Amino acid sequence: MKPWIKKTLMGIFGASIAVGGLTACSSSNHHHRGPMSAEKMAEVRGKVVERVSSKLDLNEAQKAKLNVLADKMEAQRTAFVGKTADPRAEMQAIVAGEKFDRARAQTLLDEKTRAVQTSSPEVINALADFYDSLNPEQQHKVRELMQRRKGWMARG
């Protein structure tokens, strides 16, 4: 496999893990108390950044790049969620009638796809900048953590 393809796939995979982790964190309270507030999201984001920073023993320049990555992922998550206050209700509306609302489902999919396609290059570049700033030992640690079942951004 060509090196640039491998790096791109690794970047997309890493970004999807990170976005998934942030999305999971942001939606974990959704069922009982509504969506996570901006303050709570900032708190969770800070904890994730601090955890990654301590696990990889990052210097200040690397922490700055990690924060840029977190900013880009948060912007992508926000764009993906969109203006909908209740995404679950949006999905329920698609199956509310006797027939599946294909047009509404396609519109929803198009919105989500457009949001990801628009912000993905920025996320990939931020992830690449962060990863490339790591020394070989730190990069090795990232690869090891990603190989574990939980992934490198997971709790535990």
Coordinates of C-alpha atoms in Angstrom, one line a residue:
M1 CA 0.0 0.0 0.0
K2 CA 1.3 3.5 -0.9
P3 CA 2.5 5.5 2.1
W4 CA 0.1 8.4 1.4
I5 CA -2.9 6.1 1.2
K6 CA -1.9 4.4 4.4
K7 CA -1.5 7.8 6.2
T8 CA -4.8 9.0 4.8
L9 CA -6.6 5.9 5.9
M10 CA -5.0 6.0 9.3
G11 CA -5.9 9.7 9.7
I12 CA -9.5 9.1 8.7
F13 CA -9.7 6.1 11.1
G14 CA -8.2 8.0 13.9
A15 CA -10.4 11.0 13.3
S16 CA -13.5 8.7 13.2
I17 CA -12.5 7.2 16.5
A18 CA -12.0 10.6 18.0
V19 CA -15.2 12.0 16.6
G20 CA -17.0 8.9 17.7
G21 CA -15.6 9.2 21.2
L22 CA -16.6 12.9 21.5
T23 CA -20.0 12.1 20.0
A24 CA -20.5 9.3 22.5
C25 CA -19.5 11.6 25.3
S26 CA -21.8 14.3 24.1
S27 CA -24.8 11.9 23.7
S28 CA -24.4 9.9 26.8
N29 CA -26.6 12.2 28.8
H30 CA -29.1 12.6 26.0
H31 CA -31.5 9.9 27.1
H32 CA -32.1 11.2 30.6
R33 CA -31.2 14.9 30.7
G34 CA -31.2 16.1 27.1
P35 CA -28.1 17.0 25.0
M36 CA -24.9 17.8 26.7
S37 CA -24.5 21.5 27.4
A38 CA -21.7 23.5 25.9
E39 CA -20.1 23.8 29.3
K40 CA -20.3 20.1 30.0
M41 CA -18.9 19.3 26.5
A42 CA -16.0 21.7 27.1
E43 CA -15.3 19.9 30.4
V44 CA -15.4 16.5 28.8
R45 CA -13.2 17.8 25.9
G46 CA -10.7 19.2 28.4
K47 CA -10.5 15.8 30.2
V48 CA -10.0 13.9 27.0
V49 CA -7.3 16.3 25.9
E50 CA -5.6 16.1 29.3
R51 CA -5.8 12.3 29.3
V52 CA -4.2 12.0 25.9
S53 CA -1.6 14.6 26.8
S54 CA -0.6 12.7 29.9
K55 CA -0.6 9.3 28.2
L56 CA 1.6 10.5 25.5
D57 CA 3.6 12.9 27.6
L58 CA 3.1 15.8 25.2
N59 CA 5.0 19.0 25.2
E60 CA 3.3 22.4 24.9
A61 CA 3.6 22.6 21.1
Q62 CA 2.1 19.1 20.8
K63 CA -0.7 20.0 23.2
A64 CA -1.5 23.0 21.1
K65 CA -1.8 20.8 18.0
L66 CA -4.0 18.4 20.0
N67 CA -6.3 21.3 21.0
V68 CA -6.5 22.4 17.3
L69 CA -7.5 18.8 16.4
A70 CA -10.1 18.8 19.2
D71 CA -11.5 22.1 17.9
K72 CA -11.8 20.8 14.4
M73 CA -13.4 17.6 15.6
E74 CA -15.9 19.5 17.7
A75 CA -16.7 21.8 14.8
Q76 CA -17.3 18.6 12.6
R77 CA -19.5 17.1 15.3
T78 CA -21.5 20.3 15.6
A79 CA -21.9 20.5 11.8
F80 CA -22.9 16.8 11.7
V81 CA -25.5 17.2 14.4
G82 CA -26.8 20.3 12.6
K83 CA -29.5 22.5 13.9
T84 CA -31.7 19.7 15.0
A85 CA -32.6 19.9 18.7
D86 CA -33.7 16.3 18.8
P87 CA -32.0 14.0 16.2
R88 CA -34.0 11.0 17.6
A89 CA -37.3 12.7 16.8
E90 CA -36.0 13.4 13.3
M91 CA -35.4 9.7 12.8
Q92 CA -38.7 8.8 14.4
A93 CA -40.5 11.1 11.9
I94 CA -39.0 9.2 9.0
V95 CA -40.7 6.0 10.2
A96 CA -43.9 7.6 11.7
G97 CA -46.2 6.9 8.8
E98 CA -47.2 3.8 7.1
K99 CA -44.4 4.2 4.6
F100 CA -40.8 4.9 5.2
D101 CA -40.2 8.6 4.2
R102 CA -37.4 7.9 1.7
A103 CA -37.2 11.6 0.6
R104 CA -36.8 12.8 4.1
A105 CA -34.2 10.1 4.9
Q106 CA -32.2 10.9 1.8
T107 CA -32.3 14.6 2.7
L108 CA -31.1 13.8 6.2
L109 CA -28.3 11.6 4.8
D110 CA -27.3 14.3 2.3
E111 CA -27.0 16.9 5.1
K112 CA -24.9 14.6 7.3
T113 CA -22.7 13.5 4.4
R114 CA -22.2 17.2 3.3
A115 CA -21.2 18.1 6.8
V116 CA -18.6 15.4 7.1
Q117 CA -17.2 16.0 3.6
T118 CA -16.9 19.7 4.2
S119 CA -15.1 19.5 7.5
S120 CA -13.1 16.3 7.0
P121 CA -10.1 17.8 5.2
E122 CA -9.6 20.2 8.1
V123 CA -9.9 17.3 10.6
I124 CA -7.5 15.2 8.6
N125 CA -5.0 18.0 8.4
A126 CA -5.2 18.7 12.1
L127 CA -4.8 15.0 12.9
A128 CA -1.8 14.8 10.5
D129 CA -0.2 17.9 12.0
F130 CA -0.7 16.5 15.5
Y131 CA 0.5 13.0 14.6
D132 CA 3.5 14.3 12.7
S133 CA 4.5 16.4 15.7
L134 CA 4.9 13.3 17.8
N135 CA 8.3 11.7 18.3
P136 CA 8.7 8.1 17.2
E137 CA 8.1 6.8 20.7
Q138 CA 4.9 8.7 21.0
Q139 CA 3.7 7.6 17.6
H140 CA 4.4 4.0 18.6
K141 CA 2.3 4.5 21.7
V142 CA -0.5 5.8 19.6
R143 CA -0.3 2.8 17.3
E144 CA -0.3 0.5 20.3
L145 CA -3.3 2.2 21.9
M146 CA -5.2 2.0 18.7
Q147 CA -4.6 -1.7 18.4
R148 CA -6.2 -2.3 21.7
R149 CA -9.8 -3.1 21.6
K150 CA -10.9 0.1 23.2
G151 CA -9.0 2.4 20.9
W152 CA -6.7 5.3 21.9
M153 CA -9.4 7.8 22.9
A154 CA -11.5 5.4 24.9
R155 CA -11.8 5.5 28.6
G156 CA -10.2 2.8 30.7

